[in-house]
N, CA, C and O atoms as a DFTB+ gen file, in Angstrom:
648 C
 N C O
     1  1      40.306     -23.013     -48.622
     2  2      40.855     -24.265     -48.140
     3  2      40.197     -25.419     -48.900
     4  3      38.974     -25.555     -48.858
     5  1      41.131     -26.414     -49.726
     6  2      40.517     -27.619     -50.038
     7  2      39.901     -28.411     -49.334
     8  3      39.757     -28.312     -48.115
     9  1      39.466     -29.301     -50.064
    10  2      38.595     -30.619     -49.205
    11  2      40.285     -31.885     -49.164
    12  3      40.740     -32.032     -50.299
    13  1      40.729     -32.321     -48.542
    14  2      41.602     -33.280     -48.400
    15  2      40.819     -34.623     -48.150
    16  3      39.875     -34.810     -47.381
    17  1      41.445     -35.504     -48.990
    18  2      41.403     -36.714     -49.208
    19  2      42.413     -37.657     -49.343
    20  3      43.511     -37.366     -49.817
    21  1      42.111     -38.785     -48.952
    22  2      43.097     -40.043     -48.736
    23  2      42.542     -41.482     -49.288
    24  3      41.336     -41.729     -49.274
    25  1      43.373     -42.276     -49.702
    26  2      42.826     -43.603     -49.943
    27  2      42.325     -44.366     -49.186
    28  3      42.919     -44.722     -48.168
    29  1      41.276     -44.740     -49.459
    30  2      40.715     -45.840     -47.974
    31  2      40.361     -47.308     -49.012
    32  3      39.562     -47.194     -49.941
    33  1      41.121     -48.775     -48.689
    34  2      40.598     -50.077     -49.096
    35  2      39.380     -50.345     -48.839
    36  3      38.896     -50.074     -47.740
    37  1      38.757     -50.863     -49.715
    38  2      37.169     -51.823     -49.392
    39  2      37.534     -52.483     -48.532
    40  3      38.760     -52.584     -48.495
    41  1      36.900     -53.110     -47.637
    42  2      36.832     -54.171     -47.122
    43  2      36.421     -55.380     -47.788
    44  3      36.938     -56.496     -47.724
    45  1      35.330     -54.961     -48.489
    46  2      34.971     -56.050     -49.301
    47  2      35.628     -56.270     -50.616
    48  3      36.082     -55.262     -51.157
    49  1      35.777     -57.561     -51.304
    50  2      36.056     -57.555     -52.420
    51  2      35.037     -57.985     -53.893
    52  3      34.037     -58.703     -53.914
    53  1      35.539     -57.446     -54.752
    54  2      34.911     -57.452     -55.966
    55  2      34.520     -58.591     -56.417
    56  3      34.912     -59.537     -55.733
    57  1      33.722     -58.929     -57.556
    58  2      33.539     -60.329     -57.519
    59  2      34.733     -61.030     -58.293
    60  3      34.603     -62.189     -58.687
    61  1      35.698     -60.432     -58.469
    62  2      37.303     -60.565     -59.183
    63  2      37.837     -61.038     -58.105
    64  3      38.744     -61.862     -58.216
    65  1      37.448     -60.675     -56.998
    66  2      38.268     -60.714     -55.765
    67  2      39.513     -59.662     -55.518
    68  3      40.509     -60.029     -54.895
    69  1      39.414     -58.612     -55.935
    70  2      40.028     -57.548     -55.586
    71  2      39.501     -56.278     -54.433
    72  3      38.301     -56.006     -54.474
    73  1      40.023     -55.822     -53.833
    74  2      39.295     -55.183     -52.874
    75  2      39.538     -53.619     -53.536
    76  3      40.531     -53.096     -53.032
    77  1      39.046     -53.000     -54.266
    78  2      39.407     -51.573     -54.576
    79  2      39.724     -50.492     -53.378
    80  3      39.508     -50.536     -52.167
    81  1      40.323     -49.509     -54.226
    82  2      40.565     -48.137     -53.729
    83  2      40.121     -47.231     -53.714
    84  3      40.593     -46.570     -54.639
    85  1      38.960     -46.351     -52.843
    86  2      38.286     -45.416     -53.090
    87  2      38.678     -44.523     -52.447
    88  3      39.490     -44.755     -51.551
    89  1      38.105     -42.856     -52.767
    90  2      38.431     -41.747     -52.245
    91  2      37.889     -41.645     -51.101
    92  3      36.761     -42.128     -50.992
    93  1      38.615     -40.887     -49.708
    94  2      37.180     -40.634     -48.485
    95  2      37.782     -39.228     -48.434
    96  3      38.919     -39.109     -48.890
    97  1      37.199     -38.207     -47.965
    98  2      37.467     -37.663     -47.038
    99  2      37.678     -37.840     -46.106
   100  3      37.258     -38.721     -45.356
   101  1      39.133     -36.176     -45.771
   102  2      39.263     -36.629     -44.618
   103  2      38.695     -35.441     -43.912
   104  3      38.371     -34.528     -44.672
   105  1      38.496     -35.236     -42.618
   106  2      37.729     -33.753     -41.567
   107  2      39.002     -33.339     -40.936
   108  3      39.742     -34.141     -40.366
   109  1      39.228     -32.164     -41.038
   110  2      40.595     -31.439     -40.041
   111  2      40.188     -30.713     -38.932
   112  3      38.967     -30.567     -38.882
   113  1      40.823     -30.209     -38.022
   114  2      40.924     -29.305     -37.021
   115  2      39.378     -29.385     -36.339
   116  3      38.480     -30.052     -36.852
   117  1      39.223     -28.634     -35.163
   118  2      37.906     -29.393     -34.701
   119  2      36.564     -28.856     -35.015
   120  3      36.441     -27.811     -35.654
   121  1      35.600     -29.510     -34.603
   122  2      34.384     -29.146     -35.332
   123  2      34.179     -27.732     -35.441
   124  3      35.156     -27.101     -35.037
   125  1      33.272     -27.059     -35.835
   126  2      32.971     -25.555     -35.755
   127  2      31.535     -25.506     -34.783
   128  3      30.551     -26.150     -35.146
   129  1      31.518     -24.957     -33.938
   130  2      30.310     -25.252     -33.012
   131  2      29.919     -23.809     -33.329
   132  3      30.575     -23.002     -33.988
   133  1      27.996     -23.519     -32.379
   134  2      27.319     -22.739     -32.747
   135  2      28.047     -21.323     -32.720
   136  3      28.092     -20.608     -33.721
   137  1      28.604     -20.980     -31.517
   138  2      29.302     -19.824     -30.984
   139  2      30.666     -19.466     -32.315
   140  3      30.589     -18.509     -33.085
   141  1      31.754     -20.414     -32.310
   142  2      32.370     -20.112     -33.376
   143  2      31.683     -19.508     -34.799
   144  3      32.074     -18.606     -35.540
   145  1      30.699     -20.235     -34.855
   146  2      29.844     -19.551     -36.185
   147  2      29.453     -18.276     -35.966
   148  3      29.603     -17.320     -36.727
   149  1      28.804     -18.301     -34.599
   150  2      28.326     -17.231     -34.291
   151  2      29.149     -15.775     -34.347
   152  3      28.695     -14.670     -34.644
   153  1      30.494     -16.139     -33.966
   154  2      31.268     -15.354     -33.866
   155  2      31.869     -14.610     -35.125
   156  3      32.036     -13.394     -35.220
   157  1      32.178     -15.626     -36.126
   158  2      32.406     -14.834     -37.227
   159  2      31.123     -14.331     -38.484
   160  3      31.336     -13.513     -39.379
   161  1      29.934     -14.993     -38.271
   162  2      28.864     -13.731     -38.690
   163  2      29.114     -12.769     -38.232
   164  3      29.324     -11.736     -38.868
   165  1      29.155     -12.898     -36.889
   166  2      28.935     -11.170     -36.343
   167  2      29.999     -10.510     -36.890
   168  3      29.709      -9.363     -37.229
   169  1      31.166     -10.844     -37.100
   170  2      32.435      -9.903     -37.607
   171  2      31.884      -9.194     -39.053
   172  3      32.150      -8.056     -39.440
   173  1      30.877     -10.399     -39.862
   174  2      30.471      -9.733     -40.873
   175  2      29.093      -8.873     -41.170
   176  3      28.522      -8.669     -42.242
   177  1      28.804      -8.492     -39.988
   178  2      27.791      -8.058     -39.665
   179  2      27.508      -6.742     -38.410
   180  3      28.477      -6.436     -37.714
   181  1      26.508      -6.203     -38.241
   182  2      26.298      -5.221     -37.570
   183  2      25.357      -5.950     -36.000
   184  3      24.637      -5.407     -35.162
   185  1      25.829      -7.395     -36.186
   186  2      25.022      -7.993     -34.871
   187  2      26.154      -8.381     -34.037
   188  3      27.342      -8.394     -34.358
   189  1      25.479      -8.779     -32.629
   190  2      26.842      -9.069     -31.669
   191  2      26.632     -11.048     -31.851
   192  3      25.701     -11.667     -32.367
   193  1      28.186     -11.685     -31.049
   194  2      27.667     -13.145     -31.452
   195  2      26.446     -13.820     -30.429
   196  3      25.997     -14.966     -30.444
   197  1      26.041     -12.504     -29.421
   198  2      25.062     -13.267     -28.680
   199  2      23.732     -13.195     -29.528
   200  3      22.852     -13.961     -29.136
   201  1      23.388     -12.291     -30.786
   202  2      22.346     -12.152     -31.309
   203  2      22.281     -12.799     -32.290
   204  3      21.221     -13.155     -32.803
   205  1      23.818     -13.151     -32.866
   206  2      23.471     -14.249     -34.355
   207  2      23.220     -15.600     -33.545
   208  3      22.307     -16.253     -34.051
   209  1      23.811     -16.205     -32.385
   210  2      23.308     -17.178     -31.473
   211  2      21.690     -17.865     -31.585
   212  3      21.209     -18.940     -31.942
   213  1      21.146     -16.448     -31.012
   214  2      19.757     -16.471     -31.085
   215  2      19.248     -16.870     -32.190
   216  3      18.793     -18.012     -32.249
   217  1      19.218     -16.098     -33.199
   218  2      18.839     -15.841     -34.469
   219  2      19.060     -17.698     -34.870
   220  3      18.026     -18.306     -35.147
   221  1      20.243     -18.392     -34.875
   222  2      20.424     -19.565     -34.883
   223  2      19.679     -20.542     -34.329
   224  3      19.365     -21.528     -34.996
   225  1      19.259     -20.375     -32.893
   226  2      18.864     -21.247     -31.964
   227  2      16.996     -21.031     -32.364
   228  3      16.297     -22.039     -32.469
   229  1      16.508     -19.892     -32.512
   230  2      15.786     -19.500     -33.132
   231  2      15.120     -20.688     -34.462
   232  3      14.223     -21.531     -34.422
   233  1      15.979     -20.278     -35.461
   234  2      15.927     -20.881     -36.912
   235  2      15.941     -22.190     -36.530
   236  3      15.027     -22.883     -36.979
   237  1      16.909     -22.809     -35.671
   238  2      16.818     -24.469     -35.354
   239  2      15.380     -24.841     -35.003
   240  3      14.751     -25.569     -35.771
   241  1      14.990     -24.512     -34.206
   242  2      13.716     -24.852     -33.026
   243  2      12.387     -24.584     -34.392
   244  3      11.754     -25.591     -34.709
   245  1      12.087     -23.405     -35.032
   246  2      11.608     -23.089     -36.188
   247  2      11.349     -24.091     -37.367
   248  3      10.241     -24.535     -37.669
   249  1      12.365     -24.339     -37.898
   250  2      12.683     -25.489     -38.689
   251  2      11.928     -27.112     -38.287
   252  3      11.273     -27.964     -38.888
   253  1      12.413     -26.930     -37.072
   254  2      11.998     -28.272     -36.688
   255  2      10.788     -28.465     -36.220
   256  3      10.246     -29.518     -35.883
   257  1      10.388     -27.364     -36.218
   258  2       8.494     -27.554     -35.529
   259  2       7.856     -27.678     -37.169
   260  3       6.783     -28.244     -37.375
   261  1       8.578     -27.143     -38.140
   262  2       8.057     -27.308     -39.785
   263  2       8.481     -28.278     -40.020
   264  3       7.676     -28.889     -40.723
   265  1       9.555     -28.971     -39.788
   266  2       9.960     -30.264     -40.164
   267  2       9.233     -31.566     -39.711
   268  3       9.028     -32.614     -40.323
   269  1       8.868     -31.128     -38.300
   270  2       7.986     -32.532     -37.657
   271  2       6.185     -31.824     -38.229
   272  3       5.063     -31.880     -37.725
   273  1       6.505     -31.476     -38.945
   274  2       4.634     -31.161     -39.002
   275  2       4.557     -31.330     -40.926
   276  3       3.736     -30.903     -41.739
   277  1       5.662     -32.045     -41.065
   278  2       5.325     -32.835     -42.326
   279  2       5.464     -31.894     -43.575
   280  3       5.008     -32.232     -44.667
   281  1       6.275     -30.397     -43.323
   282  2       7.089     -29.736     -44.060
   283  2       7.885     -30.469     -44.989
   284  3       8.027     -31.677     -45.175
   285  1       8.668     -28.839     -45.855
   286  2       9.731     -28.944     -46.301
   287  2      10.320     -27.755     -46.064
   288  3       9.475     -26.897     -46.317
   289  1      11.851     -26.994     -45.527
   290  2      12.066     -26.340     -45.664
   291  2      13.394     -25.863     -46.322
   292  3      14.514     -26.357     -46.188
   293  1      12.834     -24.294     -47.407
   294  2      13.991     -23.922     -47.867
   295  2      14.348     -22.896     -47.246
   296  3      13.735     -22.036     -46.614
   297  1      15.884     -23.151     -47.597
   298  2      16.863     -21.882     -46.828
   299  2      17.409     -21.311     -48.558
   300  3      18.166     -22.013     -49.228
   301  1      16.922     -20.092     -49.014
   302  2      17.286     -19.315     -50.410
   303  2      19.159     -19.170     -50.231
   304  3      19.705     -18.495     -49.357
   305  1      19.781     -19.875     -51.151
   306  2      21.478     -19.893     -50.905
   307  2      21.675     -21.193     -50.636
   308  3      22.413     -22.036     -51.146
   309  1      20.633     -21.234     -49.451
   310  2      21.489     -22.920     -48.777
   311  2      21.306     -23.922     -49.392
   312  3      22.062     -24.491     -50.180
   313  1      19.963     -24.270     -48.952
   314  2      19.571     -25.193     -49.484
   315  2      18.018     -25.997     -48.898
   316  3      17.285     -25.398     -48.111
   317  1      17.742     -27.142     -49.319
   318  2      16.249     -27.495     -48.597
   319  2      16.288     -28.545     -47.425
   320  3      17.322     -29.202     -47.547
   321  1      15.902     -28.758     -46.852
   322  2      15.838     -29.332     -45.685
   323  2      14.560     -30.231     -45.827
   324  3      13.608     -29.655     -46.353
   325  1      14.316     -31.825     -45.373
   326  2      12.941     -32.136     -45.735
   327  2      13.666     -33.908     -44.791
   328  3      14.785     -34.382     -44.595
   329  1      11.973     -34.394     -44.414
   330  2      12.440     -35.572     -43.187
   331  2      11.888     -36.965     -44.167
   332  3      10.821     -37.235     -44.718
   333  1      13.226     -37.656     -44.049
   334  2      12.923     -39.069     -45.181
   335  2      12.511     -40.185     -43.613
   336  3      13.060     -39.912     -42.546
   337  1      11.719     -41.139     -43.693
   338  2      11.666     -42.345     -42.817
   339  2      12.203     -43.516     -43.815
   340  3      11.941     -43.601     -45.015
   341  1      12.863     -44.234     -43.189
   342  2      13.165     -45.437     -43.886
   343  2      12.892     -47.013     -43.044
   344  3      13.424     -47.311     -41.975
   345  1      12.154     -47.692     -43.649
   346  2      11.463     -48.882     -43.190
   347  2      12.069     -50.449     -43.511
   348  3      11.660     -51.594     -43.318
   349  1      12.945     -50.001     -43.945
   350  2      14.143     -51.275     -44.449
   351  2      13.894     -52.854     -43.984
   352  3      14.642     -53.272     -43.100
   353  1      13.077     -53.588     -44.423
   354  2      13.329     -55.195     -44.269
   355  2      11.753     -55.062     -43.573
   356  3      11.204     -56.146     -43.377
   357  1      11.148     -54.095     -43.268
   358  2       9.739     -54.107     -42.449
   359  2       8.746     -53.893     -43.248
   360  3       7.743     -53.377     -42.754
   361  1       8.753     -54.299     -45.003
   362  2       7.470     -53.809     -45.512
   363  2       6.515     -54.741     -45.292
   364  3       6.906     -55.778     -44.758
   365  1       4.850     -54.610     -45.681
   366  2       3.689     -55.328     -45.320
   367  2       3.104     -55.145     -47.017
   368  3       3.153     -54.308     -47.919
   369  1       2.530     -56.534     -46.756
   370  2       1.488     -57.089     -48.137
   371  2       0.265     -56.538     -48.373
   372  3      -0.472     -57.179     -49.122
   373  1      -0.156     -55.459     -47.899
   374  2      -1.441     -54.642     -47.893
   375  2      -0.913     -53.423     -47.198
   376  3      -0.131     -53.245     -46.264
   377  1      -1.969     -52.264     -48.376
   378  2      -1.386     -50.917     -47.973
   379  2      -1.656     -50.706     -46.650
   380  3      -0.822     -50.357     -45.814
   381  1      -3.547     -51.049     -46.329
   382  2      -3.958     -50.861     -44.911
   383  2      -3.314     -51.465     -43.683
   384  3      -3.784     -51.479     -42.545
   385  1      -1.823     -52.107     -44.220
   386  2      -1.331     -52.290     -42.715
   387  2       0.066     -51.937     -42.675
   388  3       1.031     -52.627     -42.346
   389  1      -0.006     -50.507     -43.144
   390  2       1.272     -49.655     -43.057
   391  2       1.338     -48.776     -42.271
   392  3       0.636     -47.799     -42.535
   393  1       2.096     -48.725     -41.119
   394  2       2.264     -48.003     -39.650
   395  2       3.346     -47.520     -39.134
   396  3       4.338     -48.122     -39.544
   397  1       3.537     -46.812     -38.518
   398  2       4.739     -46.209     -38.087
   399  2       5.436     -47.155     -37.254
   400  3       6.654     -46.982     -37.213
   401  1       5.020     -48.011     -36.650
   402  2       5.984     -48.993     -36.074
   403  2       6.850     -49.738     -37.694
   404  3       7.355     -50.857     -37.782
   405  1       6.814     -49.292     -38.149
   406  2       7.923     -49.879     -39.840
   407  2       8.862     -49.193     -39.578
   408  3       9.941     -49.754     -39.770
   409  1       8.915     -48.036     -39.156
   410  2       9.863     -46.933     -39.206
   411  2      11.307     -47.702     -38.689
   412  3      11.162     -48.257     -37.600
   413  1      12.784     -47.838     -39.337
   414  2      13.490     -48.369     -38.452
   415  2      14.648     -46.837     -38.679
   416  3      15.622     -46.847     -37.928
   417  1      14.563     -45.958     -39.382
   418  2      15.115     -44.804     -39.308
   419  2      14.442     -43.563     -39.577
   420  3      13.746     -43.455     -40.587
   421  1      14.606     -42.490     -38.653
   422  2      14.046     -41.399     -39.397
   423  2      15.657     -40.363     -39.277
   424  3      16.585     -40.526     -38.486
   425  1      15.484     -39.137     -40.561
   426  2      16.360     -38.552     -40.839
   427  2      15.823     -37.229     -41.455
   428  3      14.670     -37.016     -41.830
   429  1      16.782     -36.465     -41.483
   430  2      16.581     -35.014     -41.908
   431  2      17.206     -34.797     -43.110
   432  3      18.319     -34.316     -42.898
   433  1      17.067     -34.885     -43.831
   434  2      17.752     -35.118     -45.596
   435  2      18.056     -33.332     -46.201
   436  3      17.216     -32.568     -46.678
   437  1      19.163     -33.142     -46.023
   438  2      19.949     -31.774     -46.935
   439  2      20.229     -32.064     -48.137
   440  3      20.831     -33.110     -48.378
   441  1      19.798     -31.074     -49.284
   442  2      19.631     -31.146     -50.344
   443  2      20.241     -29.387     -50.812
   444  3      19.421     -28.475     -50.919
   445  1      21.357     -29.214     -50.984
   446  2      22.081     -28.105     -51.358
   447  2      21.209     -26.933     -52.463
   448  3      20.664     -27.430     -53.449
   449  1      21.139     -25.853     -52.316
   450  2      20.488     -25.402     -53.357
   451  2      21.038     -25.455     -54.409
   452  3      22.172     -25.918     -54.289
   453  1      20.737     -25.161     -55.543
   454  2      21.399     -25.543     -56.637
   455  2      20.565     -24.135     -57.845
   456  3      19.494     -23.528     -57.828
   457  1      21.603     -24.144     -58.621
   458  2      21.348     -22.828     -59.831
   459  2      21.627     -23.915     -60.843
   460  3      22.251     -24.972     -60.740
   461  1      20.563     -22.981     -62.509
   462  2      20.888     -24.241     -63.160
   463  2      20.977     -22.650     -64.157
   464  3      20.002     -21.953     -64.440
   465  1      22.309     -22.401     -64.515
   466  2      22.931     -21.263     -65.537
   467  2      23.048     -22.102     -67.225
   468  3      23.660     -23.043     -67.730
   469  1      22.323     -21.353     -67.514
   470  2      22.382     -21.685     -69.249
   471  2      23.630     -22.430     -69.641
   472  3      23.757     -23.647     -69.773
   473  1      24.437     -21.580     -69.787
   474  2      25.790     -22.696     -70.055
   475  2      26.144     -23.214     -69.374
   476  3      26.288     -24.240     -70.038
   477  1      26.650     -23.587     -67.984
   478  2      26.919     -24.509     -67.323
   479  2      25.810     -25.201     -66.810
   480  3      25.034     -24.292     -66.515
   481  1      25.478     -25.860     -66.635
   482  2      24.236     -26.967     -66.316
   483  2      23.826     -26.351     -64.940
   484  3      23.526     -25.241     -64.499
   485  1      23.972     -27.715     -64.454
   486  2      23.558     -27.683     -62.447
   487  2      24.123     -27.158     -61.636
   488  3      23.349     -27.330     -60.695
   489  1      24.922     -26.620     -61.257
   490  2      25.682     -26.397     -60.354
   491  2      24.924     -26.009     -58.645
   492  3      23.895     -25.333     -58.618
   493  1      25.529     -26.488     -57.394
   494  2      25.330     -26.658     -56.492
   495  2      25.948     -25.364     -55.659
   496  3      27.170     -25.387     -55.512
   497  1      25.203     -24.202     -55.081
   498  2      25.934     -23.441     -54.514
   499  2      26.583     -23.684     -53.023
   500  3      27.170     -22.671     -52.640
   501  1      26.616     -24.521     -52.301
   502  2      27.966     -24.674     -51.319
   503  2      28.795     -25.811     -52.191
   504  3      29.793     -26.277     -51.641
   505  1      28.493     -26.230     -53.348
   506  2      29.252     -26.685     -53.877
   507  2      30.026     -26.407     -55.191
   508  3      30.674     -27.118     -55.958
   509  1      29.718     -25.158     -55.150
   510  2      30.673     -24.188     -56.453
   511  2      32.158     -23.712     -55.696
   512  3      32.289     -23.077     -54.649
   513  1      33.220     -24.256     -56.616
   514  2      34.503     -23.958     -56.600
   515  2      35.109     -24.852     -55.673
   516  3      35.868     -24.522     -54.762
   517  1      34.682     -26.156     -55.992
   518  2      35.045     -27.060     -54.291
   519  2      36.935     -27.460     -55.320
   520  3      37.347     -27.713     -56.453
   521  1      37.295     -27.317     -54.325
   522  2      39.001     -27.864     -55.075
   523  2      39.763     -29.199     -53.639
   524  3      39.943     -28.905     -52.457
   525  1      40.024     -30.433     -54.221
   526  2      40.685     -30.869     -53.453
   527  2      41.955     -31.341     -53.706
   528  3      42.332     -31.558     -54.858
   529  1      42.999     -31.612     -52.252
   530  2      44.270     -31.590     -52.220
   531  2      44.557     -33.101     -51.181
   532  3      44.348     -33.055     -49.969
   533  1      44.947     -34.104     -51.724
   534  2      45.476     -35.226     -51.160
   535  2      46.068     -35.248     -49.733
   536  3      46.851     -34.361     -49.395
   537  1      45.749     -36.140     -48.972
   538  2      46.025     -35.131     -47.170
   539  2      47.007     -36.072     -46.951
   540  3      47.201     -37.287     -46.920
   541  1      47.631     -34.836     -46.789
   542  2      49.392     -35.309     -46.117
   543  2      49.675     -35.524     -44.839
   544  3      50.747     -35.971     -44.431
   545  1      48.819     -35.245     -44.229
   546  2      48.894     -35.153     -42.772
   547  2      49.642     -33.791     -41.449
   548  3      50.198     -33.736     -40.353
   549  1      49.050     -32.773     -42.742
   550  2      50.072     -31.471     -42.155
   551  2      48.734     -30.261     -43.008
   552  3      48.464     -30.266     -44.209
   553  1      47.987     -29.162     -41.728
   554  2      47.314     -28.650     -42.692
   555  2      48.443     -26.945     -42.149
   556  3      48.935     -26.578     -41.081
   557  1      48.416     -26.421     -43.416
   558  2      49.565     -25.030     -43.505
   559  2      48.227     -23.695     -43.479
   560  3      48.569     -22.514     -43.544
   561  1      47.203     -23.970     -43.410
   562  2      46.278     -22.491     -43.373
   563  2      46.346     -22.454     -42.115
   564  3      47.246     -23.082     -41.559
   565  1      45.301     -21.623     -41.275
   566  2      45.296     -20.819     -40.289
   567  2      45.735     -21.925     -38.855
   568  3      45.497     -21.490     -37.729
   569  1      46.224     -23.009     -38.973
   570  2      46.633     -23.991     -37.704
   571  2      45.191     -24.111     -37.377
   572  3      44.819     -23.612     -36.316
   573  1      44.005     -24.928     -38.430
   574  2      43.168     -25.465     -38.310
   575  2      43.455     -27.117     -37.152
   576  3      42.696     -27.594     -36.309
   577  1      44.877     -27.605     -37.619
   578  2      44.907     -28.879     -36.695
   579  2      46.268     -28.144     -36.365
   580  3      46.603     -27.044     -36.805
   581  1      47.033     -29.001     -35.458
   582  2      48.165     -28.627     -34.436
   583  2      49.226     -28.880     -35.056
   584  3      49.070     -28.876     -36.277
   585  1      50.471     -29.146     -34.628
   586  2      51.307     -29.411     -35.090
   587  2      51.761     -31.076     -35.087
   588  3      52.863     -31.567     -35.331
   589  1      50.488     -31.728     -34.717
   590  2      50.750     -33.266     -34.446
   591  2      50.391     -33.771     -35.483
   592  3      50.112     -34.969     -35.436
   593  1      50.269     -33.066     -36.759
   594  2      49.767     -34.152     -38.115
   595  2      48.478     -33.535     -38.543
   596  3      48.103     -33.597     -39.714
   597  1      47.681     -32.839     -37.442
   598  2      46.548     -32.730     -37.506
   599  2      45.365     -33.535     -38.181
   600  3      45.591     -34.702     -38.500
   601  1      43.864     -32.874     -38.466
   602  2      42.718     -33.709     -38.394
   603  2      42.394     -34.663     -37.068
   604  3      43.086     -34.877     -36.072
   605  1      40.853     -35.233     -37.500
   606  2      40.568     -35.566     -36.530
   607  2      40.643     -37.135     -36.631
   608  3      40.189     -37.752     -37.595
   609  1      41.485     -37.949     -35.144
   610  2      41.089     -39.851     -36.036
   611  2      39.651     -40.102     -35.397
   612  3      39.166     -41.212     -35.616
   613  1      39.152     -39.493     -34.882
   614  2      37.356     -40.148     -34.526
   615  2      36.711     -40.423     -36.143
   616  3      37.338     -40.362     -37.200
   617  1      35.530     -40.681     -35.976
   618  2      35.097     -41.673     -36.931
   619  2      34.113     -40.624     -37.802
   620  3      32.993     -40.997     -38.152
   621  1      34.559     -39.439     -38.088
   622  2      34.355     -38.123     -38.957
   623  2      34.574     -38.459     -39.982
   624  3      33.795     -37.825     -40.693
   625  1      35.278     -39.206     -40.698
   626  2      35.744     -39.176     -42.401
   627  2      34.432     -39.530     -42.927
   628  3      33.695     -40.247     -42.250
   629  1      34.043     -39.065     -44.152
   630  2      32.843     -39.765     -45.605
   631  2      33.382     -40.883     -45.904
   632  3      34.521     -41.034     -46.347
   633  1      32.622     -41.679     -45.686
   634  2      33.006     -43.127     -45.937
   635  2      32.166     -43.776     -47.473
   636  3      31.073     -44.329     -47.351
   637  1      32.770     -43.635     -48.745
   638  2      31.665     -44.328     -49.251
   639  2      31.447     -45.369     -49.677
   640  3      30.859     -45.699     -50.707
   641  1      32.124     -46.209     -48.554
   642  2      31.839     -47.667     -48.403
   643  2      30.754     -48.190     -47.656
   644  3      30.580     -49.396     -47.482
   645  1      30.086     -47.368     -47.250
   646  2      28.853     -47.789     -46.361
   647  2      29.365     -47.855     -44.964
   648  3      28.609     -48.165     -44.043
């Protein structure tokens, strides 16, 4: 299944005064929650979906006790996992008065694994073979959305307008 995309206007305009046209994604049919995942590992597997569950809920809780203890973690395939703070408009004129009250975001930053093959350069493995298809408002694979146009209008699309 492609990635579908649609035109979305800037809001803002250029210093031409034109407002350009950029690509967003769009998100279809509804989210995939733990159990759905769960469910089709297990089809590919010799576990039931109450044990890939675990195994999940597991790895979450795991992760995050390495993540808040000033880790980095890799997943071999996936990718790395690692926690950025961002202090935006709160910096100070001396190092010795740099504190966690600066903090005005903290975040969990995914970073895809990536292979780097002699002849082809970088490539990103959940991002090898990505193909996209302009969204019409009709998806024809497995009745991911309904028959109402499908996708989702909540505020899911990649926006890379900020």
């Amino acid at each position: 299944m492609p990635l579908f995309y649609y035109a979305r206007q800037s809001q803002l305009a250029t210093k031409a005064g034109v407002k350009t046209w950029h690509l967003s994604l769009k998100k279809v049919g509804k989210t995939v929650d733990t159990q759905s995942l769960a469910e089709s590992i297990a089809e590919k597997s010799s576990l039931t979906p109450g044990d890939v569950q675990n195994v999940i809920r597991n790895l979450m809780s795991t992760m995050r006790m390495h993540l808040l203890n000033s880790r980095t973690v890799r997943l071999s395939g996936l990718g790395t996992f690692t926690m950025k703070a961002r202090t935006r408009g709160k910096g100070t004129e001396k190092a010795e008065d740099v504190n966690p009250n600066q903090v005005t975001a903290l975040r969990c930053q995914f970073t895809p694994e990536y292979t780097r093959p002699a002849a082809m350069g970088t490539t990103r493995a959940l991002l090898q073979g990505v193909e996209f298809e302009k969204w019409n408002g009709t998806v024809t694979d497995d009745g991911n959305s309904g028959g109402n146009g499908g996708g989702s209008n909540g505020g899911d699309e990649e926006n890379p307008l900020g």
